Amino acid sequence: KIVFEDVYKRYKIGKVDVNALNGISLTINKGEFVCIAGPSGSGKTTLLNLIGCLDSSTTGNIYFDDYNITNAKEKVLEKIRKEKIGFIFQSFNLIETLNVFENIEYPSIGKKVNKKELYERIENFLKEIEITELKKRFPNELSGGQKQRVAIARAFVNQPQIILADEPTANLDSATANKVISLMKRINKEQNTSLIFSTHDYEIMNMADRIIRIHDGKVKGEEIKNG
Amino acid sequence: KIVFEDVYKRYKIGKVDVNALNGISLTINKGEFVCIAGPSGSGKTTLLNLIGCLDSSTTGNIYFDDYNITNAKEKVLEKIRKEKIGFIFQSFNLIETLNVFENIEYPSIGKKVNKKELYERIENFLKEIEITELKKRFPNELSGGQKQRVAIARAFVNQPQIILADEPTANLDSATANKVISLMKRINKEQNTSLIFSTHDYEIMNMADRIIRIHDGKVKGEEIKNG
Ligand SMILES: Nc1ncnc2c1ncn2[C@@H]1O[C@H](COP(=O)(O)OP(=O)(O)OP(=O)(O)O)[C@@H](O)[C@H]1O
Ligand SMILES: Nc1ncnc2c1ncn2[C@@H]1O[C@H](COP(=O)(O)OP(=O)(O)OP(=O)(O)O)[C@@H](O)[C@H]1O
Ligand SMILES: [Mg+2]
Ligand SMILES: [Mg+2]
C-alpha cells in the first residue's frame, strides 16, 4: 500500500522553481491496477520515481506499507526497490553488456532463488511475449519495441509486489501491446501484484481498476473502472 | 524522390542471419506524407535509417532524387543528411551539453543562414509546440514527451526536403500529438516537405497520404488515404 500526503517535488532551474509535483495526495492499495494519465510534462514520471524510492520528495510524506519512507536511509530504500518493486522505465535502461536473458535475470542476482525455477520463469516470459529467439542478443541488436518487451520481462521475473511502468507500450504495435497488457493483468489477478502505470494508451486505461488523472503536478480527477 | 529496388539489410548474429529488410521495393514521391506501419521488429527503423543515409543496404539499390546512393561515399551521404533531411529518432538523440534552444539550432551550425530569420523560426516552433518556457533547459531537466518535442522542432528548423520520423508521437499524450502532427501536416503542404514516418498511431496514419505496411522486412500492403 502506497500513501502520499501533500507531496511536492520541486526543481530549481537557475532562479526559477519548477514544481514537477504540486501537492499530491493519494492512496494505492495492494493488488490494485492503477493508471496515471496526464499530458506531457504533467508529473507522471516524477510520481512513479517517488513511489519507486528512486527519488525523494521536496516536502510532504510518503508511506510504503504503512512505513514512513520520506526521510528513509538509502539502504532502506534500496532494500524496498530490490525486494518489492519491478521497474519498466520510459527509456528501458537495459544493460548493454548483458544479453536479453542476462538482462532479465539481472534483478535476481544475489538473491536466494531456486535457479531452476528462475530459469523456467524466464523462459516462460520469453515465450509469452514472443522474444524467445532473441535471448542471446544484446540491446544494440534489438528494435525499440523488442527492448521494451525485455524491460517488461525483467520487471516481472522477480515476482515483485508492485510493478511500476512508465508508458510500457509506447513503442509497441497494438497487437503486441494487447498481449503484453493481458499478461500483466493476469499476473495482477493471480499473484495480487499491484500495477501502477503511466500511460497515454486508452486501451491500457480501460483495463485498469482506477485511473488517476494528473495535470501540472496535481491530481485533477479519478475514475473507478471496474467497481 | 526515394526509390528502393529489392533492398535487403542483413545482420549476422553468431552464425545466424537476421534479415531486418527482406527484399523491399518502393517509391516515395516528393511532397508525399507516407506512414510506415508494422509490428514491433518488422523493419521500420531499419528502413528509415536506409532512406536517411544513416546505414547502407546489404544488397539492392537505393536512389535519392534519381541519384544511385547505394555505394556512395560517406561524404556524399553526409551532404544529403545535412542539407536535405531532418531526423526525429526513436530515442530523440538530444545533445546533453546543449540546452533546448541550442539543440534546435544545432543542425544549422556551419550553414550560411540568416541568423535573424533562423532565430525567429526557432522561436515560432518553440511557441507552436508549446515548449517556449523550456528553451534554456538541458535534456536531463525535461520529461520524455518534452524531449520528443525538442527533437521534432530540431528536425524542422533547417527546412529540409524530407522529414524522417521514427514514432514521433510515441511519448506524447493525444492532445499534444494532434498539435504536433497538425503542424507537420501544414509544413508538408506549405513547403512541399516530404514526411516519412514510422508509427503505431492510427491518428497519424489517418492523416497520411499513403500507408506502407511492412512485416518481417517485406512490404505487405499499401493504402492510399487521400487519393
Ligand atoms: N543492429 C542490429 N543487429 C541485429 N539485428 C538487428 C539490428 N537492428 C535491428 N535488428 C533486427 O532487425 C529487425 C528489424 O528491426 P527494426 O529496428 O527495423 O524494427 P522496428 O520495426 O523498428 O521495430 P519497433 O517497432 O520495435 O521499433 C528486428 O528483428 C531486430 O531485432
Ligand atoms: N530533473 C529535472 N529537472 C528539472 N525539471 C524537471 C526534471 N524532471 C522533470 N522536470 C519537469 O517536471 C515536470 C514533470 O516532469 P515529468 O517527467 O514527471 O512529466 P511526465 O508527465 O512524465 O511527462 P511525459 O509524458 O512527457 O513523459 C516537467 O515540466 C519537467 O520538465
Ligand atoms: Mg514521463
Ligand atoms: Mg523501431
Tab-separated table of N, CA and C in Angstrom, chain A residues 12-13 18 38-42 45 90 136-137 141 143-146 149 167 169-174 176 200 202, chain B residues 12-13 18 38-42 45 90 136-137 141 143-146 149 167 169-174 176 200 202:
chain	number	residue	atom	x	y	z
A	12	LYS	N	14.999	23.390	-9.012
A	12	LYS	CA	15.397	24.779	-9.187
A	12	LYS	C	16.194	24.861	-10.486
A	13	ILE	N	15.721	25.677	-11.403
A	13	ILE	CA	16.455	25.855	-12.655
A	13	ILE	C	16.839	27.315	-12.756
A	18	VAL	N	10.573	24.926	-10.418
A	18	VAL	CA	9.626	24.151	-11.220
A	18	VAL	C	9.029	23.099	-10.292
A	38	GLY	N	-2.059	11.681	-17.983
A	38	GLY	CA	-1.927	13.130	-17.994
A	38	GLY	C	-1.082	13.564	-19.160
A	39	PRO	N	-1.149	14.848	-19.508
A	39	PRO	CA	-0.380	15.331	-20.661
A	39	PRO	C	1.124	15.311	-20.413
A	40	SER	N	1.848	15.468	-21.503
A	40	SER	CA	3.295	15.531	-21.424
A	40	SER	C	3.704	16.621	-20.439
A	41	GLY	N	4.634	16.290	-19.534
A	41	GLY	CA	5.115	17.266	-18.566
A	41	GLY	C	4.247	17.408	-17.327
A	42	SER	N	3.236	16.579	-17.177
A	42	SER	CA	2.298	16.731	-16.052
A	42	SER	C	2.793	16.169	-14.735
A	45	THR	N	6.177	10.680	-14.655
A	45	THR	CA	7.465	10.009	-14.374
A	45	THR	C	7.964	10.379	-12.984
A	90	GLN	N	10.765	4.550	-18.844
A	90	GLN	CA	10.409	5.160	-20.126
A	90	GLN	C	11.512	4.917	-21.165
A	136	LYS	N	19.745	-14.446	-26.848
A	136	LYS	CA	21.195	-14.308	-26.832
A	136	LYS	C	21.661	-12.962	-27.397
A	137	ARG	N	20.726	-12.146	-27.870
A	137	ARG	CA	21.090	-10.853	-28.459
A	137	ARG	C	21.427	-9.835	-27.387
A	141	GLU	N	21.276	-4.856	-30.664
A	141	GLU	CA	20.840	-5.704	-31.778
A	141	GLU	C	19.329	-5.916	-31.754
A	143	SER	N	15.227	-4.125	-31.844
A	143	SER	CA	14.412	-2.964	-32.183
A	143	SER	C	13.926	-2.294	-30.897
A	144	GLY	N	13.326	-1.072	-31.044
A	144	GLY	CA	12.815	-0.334	-29.884
A	144	GLY	C	11.777	-1.128	-29.099
A	145	GLY	N	10.811	-1.651	-29.793
A	145	GLY	CA	9.762	-2.434	-29.131
A	145	GLY	C	10.269	-3.747	-28.550
A	146	GLN	N	11.299	-4.352	-29.138
A	146	GLN	CA	11.893	-5.573	-28.584
A	146	GLN	C	12.575	-5.242	-27.259
A	149	ARG	N	10.001	-4.908	-24.539
A	149	ARG	CA	9.498	-6.183	-24.028
A	149	ARG	C	10.509	-6.875	-23.123
A	167	GLU	N	4.889	4.285	-19.253
A	167	GLU	CA	4.490	4.162	-20.659
A	167	GLU	C	4.977	2.853	-21.271
A	169	THR	N	3.915	0.568	-23.163
A	169	THR	CA	3.579	0.101	-24.506
A	169	THR	C	3.807	1.178	-25.567
A	170	ALA	N	4.487	2.263	-25.182
A	170	ALA	CA	4.654	3.397	-26.102
A	170	ALA	C	5.261	2.983	-27.435
A	171	ASN	N	6.178	2.020	-27.409
A	171	ASN	CA	6.877	1.605	-28.626
A	171	ASN	C	6.362	0.299	-29.212
A	172	LEU	N	5.182	-0.139	-28.784
A	172	LEU	CA	4.642	-1.401	-29.274
A	172	LEU	C	3.437	-1.184	-30.184
A	173	ASP	N	3.333	-2.027	-31.194
A	173	ASP	CA	2.136	-2.005	-32.026
A	173	ASP	C	0.971	-2.561	-31.209
A	174	SER	N	-0.219	-2.295	-31.676
A	174	SER	CA	-1.426	-2.604	-30.917
A	174	SER	C	-1.562	-4.080	-30.527
A	176	THR	N	0.828	-6.421	-30.237
A	176	THR	CA	1.866	-6.764	-29.253
A	176	THR	C	1.525	-6.164	-27.890
A	200	HIS	N	-0.427	6.892	-22.013
A	200	HIS	CA	-1.319	7.714	-22.805
A	200	HIS	C	-2.295	6.802	-23.560
A	202	TYR	N	-5.301	4.507	-24.327
A	202	TYR	CA	-6.646	4.311	-23.802
A	202	TYR	C	-6.974	2.846	-23.552
B	12	LYS	N	24.378	-10.353	-39.087
B	12	LYS	CA	24.834	-11.686	-38.720
B	12	LYS	C	24.991	-11.706	-37.202
B	13	ILE	N	24.290	-12.606	-36.540
B	13	ILE	CA	24.396	-12.733	-35.092
B	13	ILE	C	24.864	-14.150	-34.807
B	18	VAL	N	20.033	-12.489	-39.752
B	18	VAL	CA	18.735	-11.845	-39.476
B	18	VAL	C	18.487	-10.859	-40.606
B	38	GLY	N	3.761	-1.198	-38.992
B	38	GLY	CA	4.059	-2.616	-38.873
B	38	GLY	C	4.354	-2.980	-37.442
B	39	PRO	N	4.310	-4.266	-37.131
B	39	PRO	CA	4.534	-4.678	-35.747
B	39	PRO	C	5.973	-4.446	-35.294
B	40	SER	N	6.157	-4.556	-33.987
B	40	SER	CA	7.492	-4.427	-33.417
B	40	SER	C	8.435	-5.424	-34.089
B	41	GLY	N	9.616	-4.944	-34.498
B	41	GLY	CA	10.599	-5.833	-35.125
B	41	GLY	C	10.407	-6.064	-36.606
B	42	SER	N	9.459	-5.346	-37.221
B	42	SER	CA	9.146	-5.597	-38.633
B	42	SER	C	10.102	-4.938	-39.621
B	45	THR	N	12.432	0.949	-38.332
B	45	THR	CA	13.612	1.785	-38.043
B	45	THR	C	14.719	1.521	-39.062
B	90	GLN	N	13.861	7.486	-32.755
B	90	GLN	CA	13.043	6.808	-31.745
B	90	GLN	C	13.526	7.147	-30.330
B	136	LYS	N	15.798	27.232	-22.157
B	136	LYS	CA	17.107	27.282	-21.524
B	136	LYS	C	17.436	25.989	-20.771
B	137	ARG	N	16.499	25.049	-20.748
B	137	ARG	CA	16.736	23.795	-20.007
B	137	ARG	C	17.639	22.850	-20.783
B	141	GLU	N	16.682	17.824	-17.775
B	141	GLU	CA	15.699	18.580	-16.997
B	141	GLU	C	14.347	18.583	-17.697
B	143	SER	N	10.895	16.251	-19.391
B	143	SER	CA	10.160	14.987	-19.416
B	143	SER	C	10.395	14.310	-20.760
B	144	GLY	N	9.964	13.001	-20.871
B	144	GLY	CA	10.113	12.252	-22.113
B	144	GLY	C	9.440	12.932	-23.297
B	145	GLY	N	8.213	13.312	-23.116
B	145	GLY	CA	7.475	13.966	-24.201
B	145	GLY	C	8.021	15.358	-24.534
B	146	GLN	N	8.591	16.060	-23.555
B	146	GLN	CA	9.202	17.364	-23.830
B	146	GLN	C	10.436	17.157	-24.706
B	149	ARG	N	9.407	16.574	-28.280
B	149	ARG	CA	9.044	17.780	-28.998
B	149	ARG	C	10.267	18.616	-29.394
B	167	GLU	N	8.428	6.993	-35.010
B	167	GLU	CA	7.424	7.034	-33.941
B	167	GLU	C	7.431	8.362	-33.213
B	169	THR	N	5.334	10.434	-32.070
B	169	THR	CA	4.384	10.808	-31.023
B	169	THR	C	4.249	9.737	-29.953
B	170	ALA	N	5.166	8.758	-29.948
B	170	ALA	CA	5.054	7.636	-29.009
B	170	ALA	C	4.944	8.086	-27.563
B	171	ASN	N	5.654	9.167	-27.218
B	171	ASN	CA	5.669	9.620	-25.830
B	171	ASN	C	4.786	10.829	-25.571
B	172	LEU	N	3.876	11.126	-26.488
B	172	LEU	CA	3.017	12.290	-26.323
B	172	LEU	C	1.581	11.896	-26.042
B	173	ASP	N	0.933	12.687	-25.199
B	173	ASP	CA	-0.497	12.493	-24.990
B	173	ASP	C	-1.236	12.917	-26.255
B	174	SER	N	-2.468	12.481	-26.360
B	174	SER	CA	-3.242	12.647	-27.578
B	174	SER	C	-3.383	14.106	-28.038
B	176	THR	N	-1.430	16.743	-27.300
B	176	THR	CA	-0.116	17.249	-27.735
B	176	THR	C	0.269	16.639	-29.083
B	200	HIS	N	2.812	3.648	-34.815
B	200	HIS	CA	1.776	2.694	-34.460
B	200	HIS	C	0.459	3.447	-34.249
B	202	TYR	N	-2.849	5.324	-34.968
B	202	TYR	CA	-3.828	5.358	-36.048
B	202	TYR	C	-4.187	6.777	-36.471
